[in-house]
PDB file of C-alpha atoms in Angstrom:
ATOM      1  CA  MET A  20       0.000   0.000   0.000  1.00 95.00           C
ATOM      2  CA  ARG A  21       1.343   3.415  -0.987  1.00 97.00           C
ATOM      3  CA  GLU A  22       0.987   6.326   1.456  1.00 98.00           C
ATOM      4  CA  ILE A  23       2.499   9.805   1.639  1.00 98.00           C
ATOM      5  CA  VAL A  24       3.651  11.317   4.938  1.00 98.00           C
ATOM      6  CA  PHE A  25       3.695  15.096   4.642  1.00 98.00           C
ATOM      7  CA  ASP A  26       4.277  18.229   6.671  1.00 97.00           C
ATOM      8  CA  THR A  27       4.092  21.977   6.076  1.00 97.00           C
ATOM      9  CA  GLU A  28       5.734  25.027   7.588  1.00 97.00           C
ATOM     10  CA  THR A  29       3.704  28.231   7.401  1.00 97.00           C
ATOM     11  CA  THR A  30       3.640  31.958   8.183  1.00 97.00           C
ATOM     12  CA  GLY A  31       1.122  31.420  11.000  1.00 96.00           C
ATOM     13  CA  THR A  32      -1.807  29.317  12.149  1.00 95.00           C
ATOM     14  CA  ASP A  33      -4.799  30.492  10.095  1.00 96.00           C
ATOM     15  CA  PRO A  34      -4.966  30.228   6.302  1.00 97.00           C
ATOM     16  CA  GLU A  35      -8.326  32.025   6.308  1.00 95.00           C
ATOM     17  CA  ARG A  36      -6.545  35.131   7.594  1.00 95.00           C
ATOM     18  CA  GLY A  37      -3.925  35.035   4.895  1.00 95.00           C
ATOM     19  CA  ASP A  38      -1.276  32.758   6.373  1.00 97.00           C
ATOM     20  CA  ARG A  39       0.579  30.796   3.704  1.00 98.00           C
ATOM     21  CA  ILE A  40       2.768  27.729   3.268  1.00 98.00           C
ATOM     22  CA  VAL A  41       6.517  28.414   3.203  1.00 97.00           C
ATOM     23  CA  GLU A  42       7.776  24.819   3.057  1.00 97.00           C
ATOM     24  CA  ILE A  43       6.330  21.429   2.230  1.00 98.00           C
ATOM     25  CA  GLY A  44       7.954  18.017   2.595  1.00 98.00           C
ATOM     26  CA  CYS A  45       6.680  14.566   1.633  1.00 98.00           C
ATOM     27  CA  VAL A  46       7.962  11.025   2.158  1.00 98.00           C
ATOM     28  CA  GLU A  47       6.696   8.042   0.188  1.00 98.00           C
ATOM     29  CA  LEU A  48       5.824   4.852   2.087  1.00 98.00           C
ATOM     30  CA  ILE A  49       5.127   1.412   0.718  1.00 96.00           C
ATOM     31  CA  ASP A  50       3.618  -0.915   3.313  1.00 95.00           C
ATOM     32  CA  LEU A  51       4.544   1.594   6.045  1.00 95.00           C
ATOM     33  CA  VAL A  52       8.243   1.659   5.112  1.00 94.00           C
ATOM     34  CA  PRO A  53       9.949   4.688   3.431  1.00 96.00           C
ATOM     35  CA  THR A  54      11.049   3.945  -0.134  1.00 96.00           C
ATOM     36  CA  GLY A  55      13.585   6.791  -0.249  1.00 96.00           C
ATOM     37  CA  ALA A  56      11.417   8.874  -2.609  1.00 98.00           C
ATOM     38  CA  THR A  57      10.744  12.376  -1.265  1.00 98.00           C
ATOM     39  CA  PHE A  58       9.341  15.729  -2.363  1.00 98.00           C
ATOM     40  CA  HIS A  59      10.598  18.968  -0.807  1.00 98.00           C
ATOM     41  CA  ARG A  60      10.145  22.611  -1.717  1.00 98.00           C
ATOM     42  CA  TYR A  61      10.635  25.992  -0.063  1.00 98.00           C
ATOM     43  CA  ILE A  62       7.907  28.406  -1.145  1.00 98.00           C
ATOM     44  CA  ASN A  63       7.704  32.181  -1.393  1.00 98.00           C
ATOM     45  CA  PRO A  64       4.561  33.025   0.627  1.00 97.00           C
ATOM     46  CA  GLU A  65       4.150  36.428  -1.059  1.00 96.00           C
ATOM     47  CA  ARG A  66       3.891  38.039   2.373  1.00 96.00           C
ATOM     48  CA  ASP A  67       6.063  38.686   5.403  1.00 96.00           C
ATOM     49  CA  VAL A  68       6.962  35.920   7.838  1.00 96.00           C
ATOM     50  CA  PRO A  69       6.477  37.150  11.443  1.00 96.00           C
ATOM     51  CA  ALA A  70       9.572  37.084  13.636  1.00 96.00           C
ATOM     52  CA  GLU A  71       7.954  34.776  16.193  1.00 96.00           C
ATOM     53  CA  VAL A  72       7.302  32.236  13.440  1.00 96.00           C
ATOM     54  CA  VAL A  73      10.850  32.507  12.112  1.00 95.00           C
ATOM     55  CA  ARG A  74      12.023  31.415  15.563  1.00 94.00           C
ATOM     56  CA  VAL A  75      10.073  28.162  15.068  1.00 93.00           C
ATOM     57  CA  HIS A  76      11.270  27.111  11.601  1.00 94.00           C
ATOM     58  CA  GLY A  77      14.089  29.541  10.796  1.00 93.00           C
ATOM     59  CA  LEU A  78      12.754  30.515   7.344  1.00 96.00           C
ATOM     60  CA  THR A  79      13.251  34.265   6.919  1.00 97.00           C
ATOM     61  CA  ASN A  80      11.822  36.670   4.381  1.00 97.00           C
ATOM     62  CA  GLU A  81      15.291  37.020   2.855  1.00 97.00           C
ATOM     63  CA  PHE A  82      15.711  33.256   2.461  1.00 97.00           C
ATOM     64  CA  LEU A  83      12.275  32.796   0.873  1.00 97.00           C
ATOM     65  CA  ALA A  84      12.420  35.836  -1.431  1.00 97.00           C
ATOM     66  CA  ASP A  85      13.837  33.958  -4.443  1.00 97.00           C
ATOM     67  CA  LYS A  86      11.857  30.743  -3.939  1.00 98.00           C
ATOM     68  CA  PRO A  87       8.989  29.787  -6.280  1.00 98.00           C
ATOM     69  CA  VAL A  88       5.399  30.597  -5.358  1.00 98.00           C
ATOM     70  CA  PHE A  89       2.979  27.730  -4.691  1.00 98.00           C
ATOM     71  CA  GLY A  90       1.328  28.143  -8.083  1.00 97.00           C
ATOM     72  CA  ALA A  91       4.580  27.565  -9.964  1.00 96.00           C
ATOM     73  CA  SER A  92       4.653  24.298 -11.878  1.00 95.00           C
ATOM     74  CA  GLU A  93       7.713  23.072  -9.985  1.00 95.00           C
ATOM     75  CA  VAL A  94       5.654  23.266  -6.814  1.00 97.00           C
ATOM     76  CA  VAL A  95       1.980  22.513  -7.383  1.00 98.00           C
ATOM     77  CA  ASP A  96       2.288  20.297 -10.475  1.00 97.00           C
ATOM     78  CA  GLU A  97       5.155  18.257  -9.105  1.00 98.00           C
ATOM     79  CA  LEU A  98       3.532  18.020  -5.671  1.00 98.00           C
ATOM     80  CA  LEU A  99       0.252  16.699  -7.071  1.00 98.00           C
ATOM     81  CA  ALA A 100       2.120  14.261  -9.292  1.00 98.00           C
ATOM     82  CA  PHE A 101       4.133  13.000  -6.315  1.00 98.00           C
ATOM     83  CA  ILE A 102       1.197  12.444  -3.976  1.00 98.00           C
ATOM     84  CA  GLY A 103      -1.070  11.027  -6.682  1.00 97.00           C
ATOM     85  CA  ASP A 104      -4.177   9.519  -5.126  1.00 97.00           C
ATOM     86  CA  ALA A 105      -2.385   8.015  -2.111  1.00 98.00           C
ATOM     87  CA  PRO A 106      -3.651   8.493   1.453  1.00 98.00           C
ATOM     88  CA  LEU A 107      -1.920  11.410   3.186  1.00 98.00           C
ATOM     89  CA  VAL A 108      -0.429  10.947   6.664  1.00 98.00           C
ATOM     90  CA  ALA A 109       0.224  13.976   8.881  1.00 98.00           C
ATOM     91  CA  HIS A 110       0.517  14.895  12.552  1.00 97.00           C
ATOM     92  CA  ASN A 111      -2.484  17.061  13.420  1.00 97.00           C
ATOM     93  CA  ALA A 112      -3.541  16.441   9.830  1.00 98.00           C
ATOM     94  CA  GLU A 113      -6.369  18.977   9.755  1.00 97.00           C
ATOM     95  CA  PHE A 114      -3.892  21.824  10.232  1.00 97.00           C
ATOM     96  CA  ASP A 115      -1.810  20.821   7.209  1.00 98.00           C
ATOM     97  CA  ARG A 116      -4.855  19.880   5.124  1.00 98.00           C
ATOM     98  CA  ARG A 117      -6.440  23.322   5.662  1.00 98.00           C
ATOM     99  CA  PHE A 118      -3.277  25.087   4.533  1.00 98.00           C
ATOM    100  CA  LEU A 119      -2.848  22.817   1.518  1.00 98.00           C
ATOM    101  CA  ASN A 120      -6.486  23.269   0.518  1.00 98.00           C
ATOM    102  CA  ALA A 121      -6.214  27.040   0.878  1.00 98.00           C
ATOM    103  CA  GLU A 122      -3.316  27.030  -1.585  1.00 98.00           C
ATOM    104  CA  LEU A 123      -5.153  24.695  -3.960  1.00 98.00           C
ATOM    105  CA  GLY A 124      -8.279  26.822  -3.659  1.00 97.00           C
ATOM    106  CA  ARG A 125      -6.423  29.935  -4.832  1.00 97.00           C
ATOM    107  CA  LEU A 126      -5.593  28.011  -7.992  1.00 98.00           C
ATOM    108  CA  LYS A 127      -9.139  26.633  -8.414  1.00 98.00           C
ATOM    109  CA  LEU A 128      -7.856  23.088  -7.945  1.00 98.00           C
ATOM    110  CA  THR A 129      -9.645  20.173  -6.274  1.00 97.00           C
ATOM    111  CA  PRO A 130      -9.225  20.213  -2.488  1.00 97.00           C
ATOM    112  CA  ILE A 131      -7.999  17.251  -0.435  1.00 98.00           C
ATOM    113  CA  PRO A 132     -10.963  15.554   1.287  1.00 98.00           C
ATOM    114  CA  LYS A 133     -10.741  14.927   5.032  1.00 97.00           C
ATOM    115  CA  GLU A 134     -11.320  11.192   4.653  1.00 97.00           C
ATOM    116  CA  ARG A 135      -8.138  10.913   2.581  1.00 98.00           C
ATOM    117  CA  CYS A 136      -5.985  11.964   5.545  1.00 98.00           C
ATOM    118  CA  VAL A 137      -4.567   9.809   8.340  1.00 98.00           C
ATOM    119  CA  ASP A 138      -3.935  11.758  11.552  1.00 98.00           C
ATOM    120  CA  THR A 139      -1.090  10.318  13.627  1.00 98.00           C
ATOM    121  CA  LEU A 140      -1.976  12.660  16.493  1.00 98.00           C
ATOM    122  CA  LEU A 141      -5.343  10.925  16.909  1.00 98.00           C
ATOM    123  CA  ILE A 142      -3.707   7.500  16.636  1.00 97.00           C
ATOM    124  CA  ALA A 143      -1.133   8.423  19.306  1.00 97.00           C
ATOM    125  CA  ARG A 144      -3.766   9.797  21.689  1.00 97.00           C
ATOM    126  CA  LYS A 145      -5.767   6.602  21.356  1.00 97.00           C
ATOM    127  CA  LYS A 146      -2.724   4.372  21.850  1.00 96.00           C
ATOM    128  CA  TYR A 147      -1.209   6.390  24.709  1.00 97.00           C
ATOM    129  CA  PRO A 148      -4.139   8.100  26.431  1.00 96.00           C
ATOM    130  CA  GLY A 149      -3.127  10.984  28.668  1.00 95.00           C
ATOM    131  CA  ALA A 150       0.505  10.949  27.494  1.00 97.00           C
ATOM    132  CA  PRO A 151       2.195  13.803  25.577  1.00 96.00           C
ATOM    133  CA  ALA A 152       1.557  13.309  21.862  1.00 96.00           C
ATOM    134  CA  SER A 153       3.717  15.915  20.126  1.00 95.00           C
ATOM    135  CA  LEU A 154       6.106  14.659  17.456  1.00 95.00           C
ATOM    136  CA  ASP A 155       9.061  15.251  19.795  1.00 94.00           C
ATOM    137  CA  ALA A 156       7.375  13.371  22.638  1.00 96.00           C
ATOM    138  CA  LEU A 157       6.519  10.410  20.416  1.00 96.00           C
ATOM    139  CA  CYS A 158      10.057  10.231  19.035  1.00 95.00           C
ATOM    140  CA  ARG A 159      11.444  10.123  22.571  1.00 94.00           C
ATOM    141  CA  ARG A 160       8.892   7.517  23.627  1.00 95.00           C
ATOM    142  CA  LEU A 161       9.651   5.306  20.620  1.00 95.00           C
ATOM    143  CA  ASN A 162      13.454   5.803  20.744  1.00 93.00           C
ATOM    144  CA  ILE A 163      13.628   7.648  17.420  1.00 93.00           C
ATOM    145  CA  ASP A 164      16.732   9.830  17.043  1.00 90.00           C
ATOM    146  CA  LEU A 165      15.987  13.559  17.368  1.00 87.00           C
ATOM    147  CA  THR A 166      19.539  14.897  17.261  1.00 85.00           C
ATOM    148  CA  ALA A 167      19.100  16.480  13.816  1.00 80.00           C
ATOM    149  CA  ARG A 168      16.017  18.450  14.860  1.00 79.00           C
ATOM    150  CA  ASP A 169      16.925  21.830  16.329  1.00 74.00           C
ATOM    151  CA  LYS A 170      14.063  23.593  14.506  1.00 77.00           C
ATOM    152  CA  HIS A 171      10.914  22.530  12.693  1.00 86.00           C
ATOM    153  CA  GLY A 172      11.489  21.501   9.088  1.00 91.00           C
ATOM    154  CA  ALA A 173       8.913  20.017   6.715  1.00 94.00           C
ATOM    155  CA  LEU A 174      11.049  17.246   5.196  1.00 95.00           C
ATOM    156  CA  LEU A 175      12.859  16.276   8.399  1.00 94.00           C
ATOM    157  CA  ASP A 176       9.583  16.251  10.331  1.00 95.00           C
ATOM    158  CA  SER A 177       8.018  14.069   7.629  1.00 97.00           C
ATOM    159  CA  GLN A 178      10.909  11.621   7.912  1.00 96.00           C
ATOM    160  CA  LEU A 179      10.586  11.512  11.699  1.00 96.00           C
ATOM    161  CA  LEU A 180       6.828  11.101  11.431  1.00 97.00           C
ATOM    162  CA  ALA A 181       7.273   8.225   8.989  1.00 97.00           C
ATOM    163  CA  ALA A 182       9.320   6.402  11.649  1.00 96.00           C
ATOM    164  CA  VAL A 183       6.731   7.229  14.315  1.00 97.00           C
ATOM    165  CA  TYR A 184       3.858   6.092  12.085  1.00 97.00           C
ATOM    166  CA  LEU A 185       5.515   2.729  11.468  1.00 96.00           C
ATOM    167  CA  GLU A 186       5.832   2.149  15.223  1.00 96.00           C
ATOM    168  CA  LEU A 187       2.291   3.359  15.953  1.00 96.00           C
ATOM    169  CA  MET A 188       0.978   0.843  13.427  1.00 94.00           C
ATOM    170  CA  GLY A 189       2.782  -2.076  15.010  1.00 90.00           C
ATOM    171  CA  GLY A 190       6.452  -1.764  14.163  1.00 78.00           C
ATOM    172  CA  ARG A 191       8.597  -3.455  11.528  1.00 61.00           C
ATOM    173  CA  GLU A 192       7.113  -6.902  12.178  1.00 57.00           C
ATOM    174  CA  ARG A 193       3.946  -5.623  10.492  1.00 53.00           C
ATOM    175  CA  ARG A 194       5.693  -5.665   7.110  1.00 52.00           C
ATOM    176  CA  LEU A 195       4.875  -9.319   6.464  1.00 47.00           C
ATOM    177  CA  ASP A 196       1.193  -8.581   7.050  1.00 49.00           C
ATOM    178  CA  PHE A 197       1.167  -6.431   3.924  1.00 48.00           C
ATOM    179  CA  LEU A 198       3.015  -8.799   1.610  1.00 47.00           C
ATOM    180  CA  ASP A 199       1.096 -10.463  -1.180  1.00 49.00           C
ATOM    181  CA  PRO A 200       0.738 -14.280  -0.873  1.00 45.00           C
ATOM    182  CA  VAL A 201       3.681 -14.980  -3.201  1.00 47.00           C
ATOM    183  CA  ALA A 202       5.989 -12.579  -1.341  1.00 50.00           C
ATOM    184  CA  ALA A 203       4.811 -13.947   2.005  1.00 45.00           C
ATOM    185  CA  ALA A 204       5.538 -17.498   0.852  1.00 46.00           C
ATOM    186  CA  GLU A 205       8.996 -16.463  -0.347  1.00 50.00           C
ATOM    187  CA  ALA A 206       9.679 -14.859   3.029  1.00 48.00           C
ATOM    188  CA  GLU A 207       8.615 -18.048   4.800  1.00 44.00           C
ATOM    189  CA  VAL A 208      10.863 -20.128   2.536  1.00 44.00           C
ATOM    190  CA  LYS A 209      13.822 -17.857   3.301  1.00 49.00           C
ATOM    191  CA  THR A 210      13.101 -18.198   7.013  1.00 43.00           C
ATOM    192  CA  ALA A 211      12.868 -21.979   6.713  1.00 44.00           C
ATOM    193  CA  GLN A 212      16.096 -22.096   4.706  1.00 48.00           C
ATOM    194  CA  GLY A 213      17.797 -20.065   7.412  1.00 50.00           C
ATOM    195  CA  VAL A 214      16.659 -22.571  10.051  1.00 42.00           C
ATOM    196  CA  LEU A 215      17.859 -25.512   7.976  1.00 45.00           C
ATOM    197  CA  GLU A 216      21.215 -23.855   7.371  1.00 47.00           C
ATOM    198  CA  ALA A 217      21.588 -23.256  11.096  1.00 45.00           C
ATOM    199  CA  LYS A 218      20.757 -26.906  11.791  1.00 44.00           C
ATOM    200  CA  SER A 219      23.253 -27.968   9.155  1.00 44.00           C
ATOM    201  CA  ILE A 220      25.967 -25.863  10.756  1.00 44.00           C
ATOM    202  CA  ASN A 221      25.137 -27.299  14.151  1.00 46.00           C
ATOM    203  CA  SER A 222      25.233 -30.863  12.817  1.00 45.00           C
ATOM    204  CA  ARG A 223      28.614 -30.302  11.189  1.00 48.00           C
ATOM    205  CA  ARG A 224      29.969 -29.013  14.476  1.00 52.00           C
ATOM    206  CA  ALA A 225      28.598 -31.924  16.566  1.00 53.00           C
ATOM    207  CA  ARG A 226      31.170 -34.007  18.475  1.00 54.00           C
ATOM    208  CA  PRO A 227      31.986 -37.308  16.743  1.00 57.00           C
ATOM    209  CA  GLN A 228      31.639 -39.049  20.139  1.00 59.00           C
ATOM    210  CA  PRO A 229      29.756 -37.842  23.210  1.00 61.00           C
ATOM    211  CA  LEU A 230      31.739 -36.781  26.264  1.00 59.00           C
ATOM    212  CA  GLY A 231      32.137 -39.382  28.990  1.00 63.00           C
ATOM    213  CA  PRO A 232      30.973 -38.871  32.578  1.00 64.00           C
ATOM    214  CA  LEU A 233      32.706 -35.998  34.361  1.00 65.00           C
ATOM    215  CA  SER A 234      32.733 -37.790  37.751  1.00 68.00           C
ATOM    216  CA  THR A 235      35.096 -40.644  38.634  1.00 73.00           C
ATOM    217  CA  GLU A 236      33.833 -44.040  39.804  1.00 74.00           C
ATOM    218  CA  GLU A 237      35.038 -43.239  43.328  1.00 76.00           C
ATOM    219  CA  GLU A 238      33.091 -39.942  43.357  1.00 74.00           C
ATOM    220  CA  ILE A 239      29.933 -41.662  42.128  1.00 74.00           C
ATOM    221  CA  GLU A 240      30.221 -44.391  44.805  1.00 78.00           C
ATOM    222  CA  ALA A 241      30.775 -41.794  47.531  1.00 77.00           C
ATOM    223  CA  HIS A 242      27.703 -39.855  46.372  1.00 71.00           C
ATOM    224  CA  VAL A 243      25.547 -43.000  46.343  1.00 73.00           C
ATOM    225  CA  SER A 244      26.704 -43.878  49.883  1.00 76.00           C
ATOM    226  CA  PHE A 245      25.831 -40.363  51.064  1.00 73.00           C
ATOM    227  CA  ILE A 246      22.295 -40.634  49.647  1.00 70.00           C
ATOM    228  CA  ALA A 247      21.833 -44.022  51.320  1.00 73.00           C
ATOM    229  CA  SER A 248      22.682 -42.396  54.672  1.00 74.00           C
ATOM    230  CA  LEU A 249      19.743 -39.968  54.373  1.00 72.00           C
ATOM    231  CA  GLY A 250      17.203 -42.536  55.597  1.00 69.00           C
ATOM    232  CA  GLN A 251      14.250 -44.300  53.976  1.00 67.00           C
ATOM    233  CA  GLU A 252      13.242 -43.049  50.487  1.00 68.00           C
ATOM    234  CA  PRO A 253      15.257 -39.829  50.344  1.00 65.00           C
ATOM    235  CA  ALA A 254      13.902 -37.274  47.844  1.00 63.00           C
ATOM    236  CA  TRP A 255      17.157 -37.456  45.901  1.00 58.00           C
ATOM    237  CA  ASN A 256      16.212 -40.957  44.705  1.00 63.00           C
ATOM    238  CA  ARG A 257      13.726 -39.414  42.270  1.00 60.00           C
ATOM    239  CA  PHE A 258      16.646 -38.042  40.305  1.00 54.00           C
ATOM    240  CA  PHE A 259      18.294 -41.473  40.144  1.00 53.00           C
ATOM    241  CA  ALA A 260      15.225 -43.452  39.106  1.00 50.00           C
ATOM    242  CA  GLY A 261      16.252 -46.212  36.698  1.00 46.00           C
ATOM    243  CA  SER A 262      19.956 -45.707  37.360  1.00 47.00           C
ATOM    244  CA  GLU A 263      22.255 -48.614  38.091  1.00 45.00           C
ATOM    245  CA  LYS A 264      23.633 -46.515  40.934  1.00 44.00           C
ATOM    246  CA  SER A 265      20.244 -45.977  42.590  1.00 44.00           C
ATOM    247  CA  PRO A 266      20.388 -47.068  46.241  1.00 44.00           C
ATOM    248  CA  GLY A 267      17.833 -49.404  47.815  1.00 42.00           C
TER     249      GLY A 267
END
């Protein structure tokens, strides 16, 4: 199954008041696992970026001044081609969907329907009720490396979210669940071959003759005499049942 994890950075929190997208990043997943295919663009928002927002993502007016606008073909056309008709995965998905739809609406393009989006924030809150559910908190909880994240960034956050999403959906062991029957059978054969190879290695390394007893005859006789001194039917006899050295 193909899915797209995506994230946006913006000039603010409300597209209906004129806030715009300044960065968008996407990561392609097949059966929950990143394929390595990504889409990433910085975008000129055609308005100022407030200083308090710059402190969040670091994208200044000067940096964005020579970037393409959303309506440029290298942004909107390539973005729509990349995402295709795949489900879209985002953290607090409604936020990103509203901004994306506002940009598409300005171009009279078809908006993204809500039912097409998968919200990892809702999944996390259901799986870990009452626990912090920010992307940072989930990465720490799931032991996902955050060392590269000193500020928000659309592509990096999409890559981190892809790792979080995989774990929220059951981890890497879920991959076999999504394989087609032929691929699943091949995986089982490889597993079985691995077991047989291990057995073969073990059989080649087996001793040609088993080791003899580690105790001497004198030590065995002394042990048997000691057990006999413990009285009638000592519990130790149960461990010598059937032995030629069993007392009594």
